[in-house]
Structure formats: C-alpha cells, structure tokens
mmCIF file of C-alpha atoms in Angstrom:
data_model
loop_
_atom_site.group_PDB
_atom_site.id
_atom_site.type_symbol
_atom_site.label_atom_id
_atom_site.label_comp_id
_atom_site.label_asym_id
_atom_site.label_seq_id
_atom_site.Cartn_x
_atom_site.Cartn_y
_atom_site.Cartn_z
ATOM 1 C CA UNK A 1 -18.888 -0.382 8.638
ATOM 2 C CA UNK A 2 -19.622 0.710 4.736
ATOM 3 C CA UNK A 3 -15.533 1.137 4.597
ATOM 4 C CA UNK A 4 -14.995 -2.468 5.490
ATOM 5 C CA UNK A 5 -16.514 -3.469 2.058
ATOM 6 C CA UNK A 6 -14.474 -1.690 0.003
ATOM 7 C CA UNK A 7 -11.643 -2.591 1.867
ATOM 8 C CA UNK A 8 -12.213 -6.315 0.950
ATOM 9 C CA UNK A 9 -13.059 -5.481 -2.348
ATOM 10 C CA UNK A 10 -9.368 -3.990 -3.102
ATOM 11 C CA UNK A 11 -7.841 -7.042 -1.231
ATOM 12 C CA UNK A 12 -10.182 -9.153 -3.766
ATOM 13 C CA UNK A 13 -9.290 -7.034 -6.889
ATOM 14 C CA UNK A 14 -5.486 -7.697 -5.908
ATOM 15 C CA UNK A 15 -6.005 -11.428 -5.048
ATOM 16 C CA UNK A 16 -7.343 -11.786 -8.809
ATOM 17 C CA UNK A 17 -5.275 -9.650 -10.575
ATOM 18 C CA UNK A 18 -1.979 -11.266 -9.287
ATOM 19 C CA UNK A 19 -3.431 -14.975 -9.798
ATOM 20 C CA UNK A 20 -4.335 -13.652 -13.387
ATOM 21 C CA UNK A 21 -1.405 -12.017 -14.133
ATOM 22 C CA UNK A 22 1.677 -14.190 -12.436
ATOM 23 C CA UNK A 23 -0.812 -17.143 -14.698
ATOM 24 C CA UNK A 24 -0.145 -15.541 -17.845
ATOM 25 C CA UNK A 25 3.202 -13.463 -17.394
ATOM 26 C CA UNK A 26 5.332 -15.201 -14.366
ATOM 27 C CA UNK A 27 8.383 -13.366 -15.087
ATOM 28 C CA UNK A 28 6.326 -10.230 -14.653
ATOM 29 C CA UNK A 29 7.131 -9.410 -10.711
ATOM 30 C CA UNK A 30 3.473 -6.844 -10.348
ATOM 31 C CA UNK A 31 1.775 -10.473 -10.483
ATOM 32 C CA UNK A 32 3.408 -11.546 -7.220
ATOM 33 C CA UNK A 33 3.473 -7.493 -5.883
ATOM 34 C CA UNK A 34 -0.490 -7.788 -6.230
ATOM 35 C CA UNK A 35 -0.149 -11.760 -4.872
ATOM 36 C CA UNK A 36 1.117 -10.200 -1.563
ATOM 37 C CA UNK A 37 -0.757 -6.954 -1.068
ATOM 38 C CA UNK A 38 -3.443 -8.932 -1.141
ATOM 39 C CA UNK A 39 -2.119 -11.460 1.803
ATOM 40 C CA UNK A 40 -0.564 -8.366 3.871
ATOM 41 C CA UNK A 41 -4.596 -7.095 3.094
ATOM 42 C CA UNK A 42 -6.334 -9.599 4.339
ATOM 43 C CA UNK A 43 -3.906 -10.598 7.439
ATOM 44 C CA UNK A 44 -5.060 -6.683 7.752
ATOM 45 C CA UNK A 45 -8.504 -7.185 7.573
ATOM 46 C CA UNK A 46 -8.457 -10.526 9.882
ATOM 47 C CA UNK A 47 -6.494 -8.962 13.324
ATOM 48 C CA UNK A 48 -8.692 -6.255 12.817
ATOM 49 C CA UNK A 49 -11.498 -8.263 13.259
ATOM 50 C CA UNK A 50 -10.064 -10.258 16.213
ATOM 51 C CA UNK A 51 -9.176 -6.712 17.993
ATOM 52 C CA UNK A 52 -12.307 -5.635 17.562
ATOM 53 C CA UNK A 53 -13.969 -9.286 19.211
ATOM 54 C CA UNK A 54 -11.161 -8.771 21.861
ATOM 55 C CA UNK A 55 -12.026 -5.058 22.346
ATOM 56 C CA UNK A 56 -15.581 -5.980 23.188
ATOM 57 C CA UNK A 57 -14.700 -8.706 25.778
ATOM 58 C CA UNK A 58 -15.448 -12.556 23.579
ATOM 59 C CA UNK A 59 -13.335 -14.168 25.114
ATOM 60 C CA UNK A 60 -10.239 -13.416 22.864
ATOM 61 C CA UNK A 61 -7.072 -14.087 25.191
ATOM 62 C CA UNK A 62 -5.685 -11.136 25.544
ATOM 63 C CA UNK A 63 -2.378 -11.858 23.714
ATOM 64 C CA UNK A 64 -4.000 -12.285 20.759
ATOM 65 C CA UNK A 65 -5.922 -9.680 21.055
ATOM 66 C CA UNK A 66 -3.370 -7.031 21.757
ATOM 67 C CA UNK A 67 -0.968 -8.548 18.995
ATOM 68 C CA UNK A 68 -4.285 -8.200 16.320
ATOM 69 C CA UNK A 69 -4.390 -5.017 17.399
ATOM 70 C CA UNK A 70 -1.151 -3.986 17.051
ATOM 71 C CA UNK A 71 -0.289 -5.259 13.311
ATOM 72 C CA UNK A 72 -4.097 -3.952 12.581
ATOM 73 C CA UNK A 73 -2.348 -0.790 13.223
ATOM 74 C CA UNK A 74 1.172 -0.894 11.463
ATOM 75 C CA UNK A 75 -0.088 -3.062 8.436
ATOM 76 C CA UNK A 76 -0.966 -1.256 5.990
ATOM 77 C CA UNK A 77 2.457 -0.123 5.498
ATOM 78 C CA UNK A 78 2.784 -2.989 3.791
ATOM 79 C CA UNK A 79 -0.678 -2.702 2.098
ATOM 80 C CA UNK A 80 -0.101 0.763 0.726
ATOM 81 C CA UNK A 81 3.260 1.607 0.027
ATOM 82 C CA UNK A 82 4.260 -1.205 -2.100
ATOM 83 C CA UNK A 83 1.077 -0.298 -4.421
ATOM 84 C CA UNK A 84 2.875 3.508 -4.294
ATOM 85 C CA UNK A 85 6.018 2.854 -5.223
ATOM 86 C CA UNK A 86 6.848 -0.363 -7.077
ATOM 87 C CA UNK A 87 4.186 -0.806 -9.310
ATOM 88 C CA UNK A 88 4.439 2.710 -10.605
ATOM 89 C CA UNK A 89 8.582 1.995 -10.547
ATOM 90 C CA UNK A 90 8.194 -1.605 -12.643
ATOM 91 C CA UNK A 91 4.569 -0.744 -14.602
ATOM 92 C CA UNK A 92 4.137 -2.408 -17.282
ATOM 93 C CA UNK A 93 6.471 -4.902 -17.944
ATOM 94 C CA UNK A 94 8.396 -5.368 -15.139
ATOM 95 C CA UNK A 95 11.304 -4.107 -15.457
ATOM 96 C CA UNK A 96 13.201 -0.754 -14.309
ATOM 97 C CA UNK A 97 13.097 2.171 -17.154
ATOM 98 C CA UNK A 98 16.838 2.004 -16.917
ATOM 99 C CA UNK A 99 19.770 0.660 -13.969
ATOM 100 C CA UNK A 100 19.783 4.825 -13.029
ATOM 101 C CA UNK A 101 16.596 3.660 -11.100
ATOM 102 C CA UNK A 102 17.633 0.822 -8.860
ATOM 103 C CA UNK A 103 18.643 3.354 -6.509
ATOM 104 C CA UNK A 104 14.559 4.842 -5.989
ATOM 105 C CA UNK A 105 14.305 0.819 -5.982
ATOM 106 C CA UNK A 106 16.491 0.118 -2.712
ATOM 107 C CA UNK A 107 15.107 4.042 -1.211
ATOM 108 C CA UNK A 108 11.457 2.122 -1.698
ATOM 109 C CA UNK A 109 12.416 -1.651 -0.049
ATOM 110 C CA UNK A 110 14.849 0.439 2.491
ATOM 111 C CA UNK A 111 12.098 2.580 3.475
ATOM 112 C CA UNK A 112 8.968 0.711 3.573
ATOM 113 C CA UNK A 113 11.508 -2.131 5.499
ATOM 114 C CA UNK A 114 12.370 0.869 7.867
ATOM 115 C CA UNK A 115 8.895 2.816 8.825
ATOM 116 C CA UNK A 116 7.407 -1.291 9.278
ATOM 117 C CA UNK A 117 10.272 -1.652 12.300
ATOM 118 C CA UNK A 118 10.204 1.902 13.340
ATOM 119 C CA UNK A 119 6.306 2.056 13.580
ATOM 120 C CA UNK A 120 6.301 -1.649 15.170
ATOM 121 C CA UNK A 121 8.075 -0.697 17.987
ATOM 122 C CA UNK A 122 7.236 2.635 18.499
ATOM 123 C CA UNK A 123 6.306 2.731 22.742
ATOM 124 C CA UNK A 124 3.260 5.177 21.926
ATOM 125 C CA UNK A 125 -0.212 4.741 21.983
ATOM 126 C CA UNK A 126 -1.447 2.613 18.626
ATOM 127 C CA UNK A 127 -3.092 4.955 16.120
ATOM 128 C CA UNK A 128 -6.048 3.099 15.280
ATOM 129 C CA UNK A 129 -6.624 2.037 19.197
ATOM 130 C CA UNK A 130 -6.179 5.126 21.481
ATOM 131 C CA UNK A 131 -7.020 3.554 23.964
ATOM 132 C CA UNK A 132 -4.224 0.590 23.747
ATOM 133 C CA UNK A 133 -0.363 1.029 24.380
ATOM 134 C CA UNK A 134 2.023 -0.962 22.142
ATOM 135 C CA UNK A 135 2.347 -3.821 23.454
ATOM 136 C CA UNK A 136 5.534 -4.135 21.899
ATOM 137 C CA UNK A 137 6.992 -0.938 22.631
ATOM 138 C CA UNK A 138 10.479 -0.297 23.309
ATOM 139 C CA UNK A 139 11.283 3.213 24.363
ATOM 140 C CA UNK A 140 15.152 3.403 22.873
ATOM 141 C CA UNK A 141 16.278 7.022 20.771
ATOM 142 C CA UNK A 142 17.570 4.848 17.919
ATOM 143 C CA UNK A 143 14.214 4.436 16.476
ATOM 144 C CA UNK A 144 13.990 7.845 15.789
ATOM 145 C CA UNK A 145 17.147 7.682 13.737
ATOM 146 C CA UNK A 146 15.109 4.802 12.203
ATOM 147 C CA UNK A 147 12.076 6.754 11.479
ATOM 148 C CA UNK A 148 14.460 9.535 10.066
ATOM 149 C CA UNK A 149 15.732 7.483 7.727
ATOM 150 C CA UNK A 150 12.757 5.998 6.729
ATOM 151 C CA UNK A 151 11.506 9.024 5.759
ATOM 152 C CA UNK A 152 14.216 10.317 3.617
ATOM 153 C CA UNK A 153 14.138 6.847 1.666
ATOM 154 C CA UNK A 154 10.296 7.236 1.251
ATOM 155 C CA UNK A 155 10.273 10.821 0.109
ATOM 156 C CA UNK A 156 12.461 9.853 -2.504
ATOM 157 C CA UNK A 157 10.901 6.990 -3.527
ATOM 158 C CA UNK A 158 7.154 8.258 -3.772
ATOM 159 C CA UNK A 159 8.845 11.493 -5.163
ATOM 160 C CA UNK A 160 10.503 9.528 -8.092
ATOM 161 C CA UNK A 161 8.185 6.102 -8.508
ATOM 162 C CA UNK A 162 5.540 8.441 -10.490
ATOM 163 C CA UNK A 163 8.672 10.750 -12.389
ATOM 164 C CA UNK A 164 9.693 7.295 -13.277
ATOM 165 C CA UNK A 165 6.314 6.330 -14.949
ATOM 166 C CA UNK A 166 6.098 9.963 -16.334
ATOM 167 C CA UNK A 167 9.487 9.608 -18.278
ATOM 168 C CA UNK A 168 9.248 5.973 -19.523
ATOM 169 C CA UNK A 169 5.585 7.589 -21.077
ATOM 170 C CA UNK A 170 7.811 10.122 -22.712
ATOM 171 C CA UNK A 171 10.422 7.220 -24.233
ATOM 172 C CA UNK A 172 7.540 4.653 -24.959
ATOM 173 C CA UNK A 173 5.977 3.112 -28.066
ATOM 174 C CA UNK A 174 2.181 3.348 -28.696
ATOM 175 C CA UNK A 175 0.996 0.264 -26.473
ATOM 176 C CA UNK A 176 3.021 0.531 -23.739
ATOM 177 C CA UNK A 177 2.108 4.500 -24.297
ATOM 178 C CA UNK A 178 -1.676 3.081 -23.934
ATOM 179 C CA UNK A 179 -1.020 0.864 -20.771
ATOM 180 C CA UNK A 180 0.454 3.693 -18.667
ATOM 181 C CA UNK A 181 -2.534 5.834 -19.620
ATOM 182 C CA UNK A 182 -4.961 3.345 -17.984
ATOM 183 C CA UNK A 183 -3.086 3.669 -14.471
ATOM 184 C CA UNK A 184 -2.304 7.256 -14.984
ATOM 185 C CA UNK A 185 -6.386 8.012 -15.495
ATOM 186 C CA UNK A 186 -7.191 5.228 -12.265
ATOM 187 C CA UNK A 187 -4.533 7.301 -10.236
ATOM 188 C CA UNK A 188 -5.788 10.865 -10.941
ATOM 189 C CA UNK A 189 -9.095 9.656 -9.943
ATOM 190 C CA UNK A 190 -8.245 8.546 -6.410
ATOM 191 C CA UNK A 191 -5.885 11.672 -6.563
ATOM 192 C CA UNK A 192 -9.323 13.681 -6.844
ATOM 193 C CA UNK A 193 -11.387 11.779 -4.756
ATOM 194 C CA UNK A 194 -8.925 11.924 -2.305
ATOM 195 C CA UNK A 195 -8.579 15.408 -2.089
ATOM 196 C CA UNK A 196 -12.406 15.633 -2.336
ATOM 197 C CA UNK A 197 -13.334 13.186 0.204
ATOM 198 C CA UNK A 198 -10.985 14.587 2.644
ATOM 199 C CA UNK A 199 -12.589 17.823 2.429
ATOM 200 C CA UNK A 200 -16.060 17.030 2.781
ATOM 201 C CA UNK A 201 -15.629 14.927 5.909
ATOM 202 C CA UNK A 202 -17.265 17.054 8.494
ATOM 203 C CA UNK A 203 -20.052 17.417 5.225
ATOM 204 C CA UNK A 204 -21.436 13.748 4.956
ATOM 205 C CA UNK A 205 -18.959 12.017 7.761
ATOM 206 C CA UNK A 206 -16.019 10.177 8.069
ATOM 207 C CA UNK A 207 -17.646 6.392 6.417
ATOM 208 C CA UNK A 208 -18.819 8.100 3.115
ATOM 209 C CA UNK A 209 -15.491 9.576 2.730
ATOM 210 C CA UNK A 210 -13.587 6.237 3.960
ATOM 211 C CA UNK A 211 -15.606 4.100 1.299
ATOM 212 C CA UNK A 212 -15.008 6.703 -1.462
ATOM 213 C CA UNK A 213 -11.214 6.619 -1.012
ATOM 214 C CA UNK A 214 -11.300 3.270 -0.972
ATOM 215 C CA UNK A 215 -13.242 2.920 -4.176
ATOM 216 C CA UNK A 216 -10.962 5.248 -6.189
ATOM 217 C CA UNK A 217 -7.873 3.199 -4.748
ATOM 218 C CA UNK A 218 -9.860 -0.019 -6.604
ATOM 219 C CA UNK A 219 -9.531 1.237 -9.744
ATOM 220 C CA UNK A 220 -5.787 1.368 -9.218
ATOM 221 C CA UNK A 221 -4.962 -2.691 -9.519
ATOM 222 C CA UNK A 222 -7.921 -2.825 -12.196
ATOM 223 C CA UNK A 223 -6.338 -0.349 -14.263
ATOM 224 C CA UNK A 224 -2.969 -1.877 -13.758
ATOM 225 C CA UNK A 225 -4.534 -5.591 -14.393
ATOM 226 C CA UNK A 226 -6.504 -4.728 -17.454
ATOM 227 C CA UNK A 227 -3.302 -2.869 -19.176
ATOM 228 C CA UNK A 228 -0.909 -5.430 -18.340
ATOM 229 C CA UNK A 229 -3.343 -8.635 -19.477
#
C-alpha cells in the first residue's frame, strides 16, 4: 500500500545515515543505533511480506508463515523505541549529558528488552493479524508482571530521553546548541503530523494518514544525520 513506501524509505534513510556516520565518527554509538534500526526495519518489512504471501495461500509452509507473522507483529519494538529513547538520550555526540543519566539508560534497554519478551509471548490474538493466534503463546501470569515492569521502565525513559535533550540544550555551546535544534524542529513536525494525521483518519482514510506519519518520522534520522555529519 502507499504506507509501505515510506516505510522503506525510513529503513533506507537509517541504512545510510549509520553507514555515513559509524564511516566518519566510529566511536559515535547513533552510527551503529541507526546501523540496526535499519536491520530490525527491514527483517520488519521482509516477514511482513512472507505473512502476507502465506496469508493468501503461495505455498509458504505454514511455519514460516506464522513465525513472519508473528515478529511482523512485535518488531517494531525494536524499530521504534530505540529511535525514542537513545538517540534523544546520546544526541549528538554520543555520550550521556552526565553519569545521573545511566539510570533513564538501563530504564530504556530494561524496558524495550522487557515489552520485546512480554509482547512475544503474549497467548492473545497478534495485533496486526486478528485473525492469527500467537503461535508462540504461553498463557503464564508472570508476563504480566513482565509487561508491568516494562512499562514503568518505558515511561521513564520516553519521559526523560527528551528532558535529557532539553537540558543538555540549556548547558550547550553554540554548535552543539545548532545540532539539537535540527532534531528538535524534525521531532515537532512528526509531533504535529502525528496528532494531525490521527485526527483526520475517518477524513481522507487510514493510508494517507499511515504515509504522512511515516514521512514526518523520516525527517527524524535526516535531521539527526545532517547535524551530526
């Protein structure tokens, strides 16, 4: 559909970005963060595919299929939340604003780590596929515990990942003042669009809205890429 373009687009923008920047700045870890969102992205994009071949009966055994379909589903917790957390955490150069933070660090990898295992073998129905059970599934109370925790780590972390960026704007010199401006303007965009899009899609349907998101959410690695090269 017209949101499957985008879609590759941002695993493309990522793929470049981290080749560009982990070529120029190695010791820079958002090289390798963009480096794999952009293999979680298109391992994304692939099982999706194959679901959707094994969905409409070509001959995809149906292990396969059902496994596609099932990391189609839980991926992009691994697609997204990285982007959410630890690039605004380590933007520009890398590094923590100061050792207070490696706790909001750990909350982030704990929690992302967390939801992944929680959401993987959660014995619902898969979000994305109705129709399909997990077919990894196990129906046990502790991954409720799991999920709790998972979502105490991520509130903190996507509470204080952007306070992070907002305080070392506050402390920083001119350029690094400049960089953060370019994410900060490529993330109130998709804020807006998001909000927008959301809004309007009884108005011009679910794809329009899909492919806008996912446009604004381009501008996020390009924005990042461009300040830190």
């Amino acid at each position: 559909g017209p949101a499957a373009a985008p879609a590759a687009a941002i695993v493309a923008a990522f793929g470049v970005l981290g080749v560009l920047v982990t070529s120029r700045h190695p010791r820079n870890p958002i090289g390798w963060l963009f480096c794999g969102v952009a293999v979680t992205g298109s391992l994304m994009s692939l099982s999706r595919g194959v679901a959707e071949l094994w969905l409409d009966g070509n001959g995809v055994p149906d292990w396969i299929g059902e496994t596609a379909a099932w990391y189609g589903d839980v991926s992009w917790i691994l697609v997204i939340l990285p982007a959410a957390t630890f690039l605004l955490l380590l933007f520009p150069d890398g590094r923590l604003p100061s050792p207070r933070w490696r706790a909001v660090a750990w909350c982030a990898g704990a929690g992302i780590g967390l939801l992944f295992v929680a959401d993987s073998f959660d014995a619902g129905r898969l979000g994305d596929y109705p129709e399909l059970s997990n077919p990894y599934g196990v129906d046990t109370p502790a991954l409720d515990a799991i999920m709790g925790i998972a979502a105490i780590a991520l509130t903190v972390a996507i509470v204080g990942s952007p306070l992070s960026l907002v305080l070392r704007f506050r402390r920083a010199g001119r350029g690094e003042r400049q960089q953060i401006k370019w994410l900060a303007l490529a993330g109130a965009v998709a804020a807006v669009t998001f909000v927008i899009a959301l809004a309007g899609y009884d108005l011009w349907g679910s794809e329009v809205s899909d492919g806008a998101i996912m446009l604004s959410v381009l501008m996020i690695p390009v924005a990042a890429g461009v300040a830190i090269l």
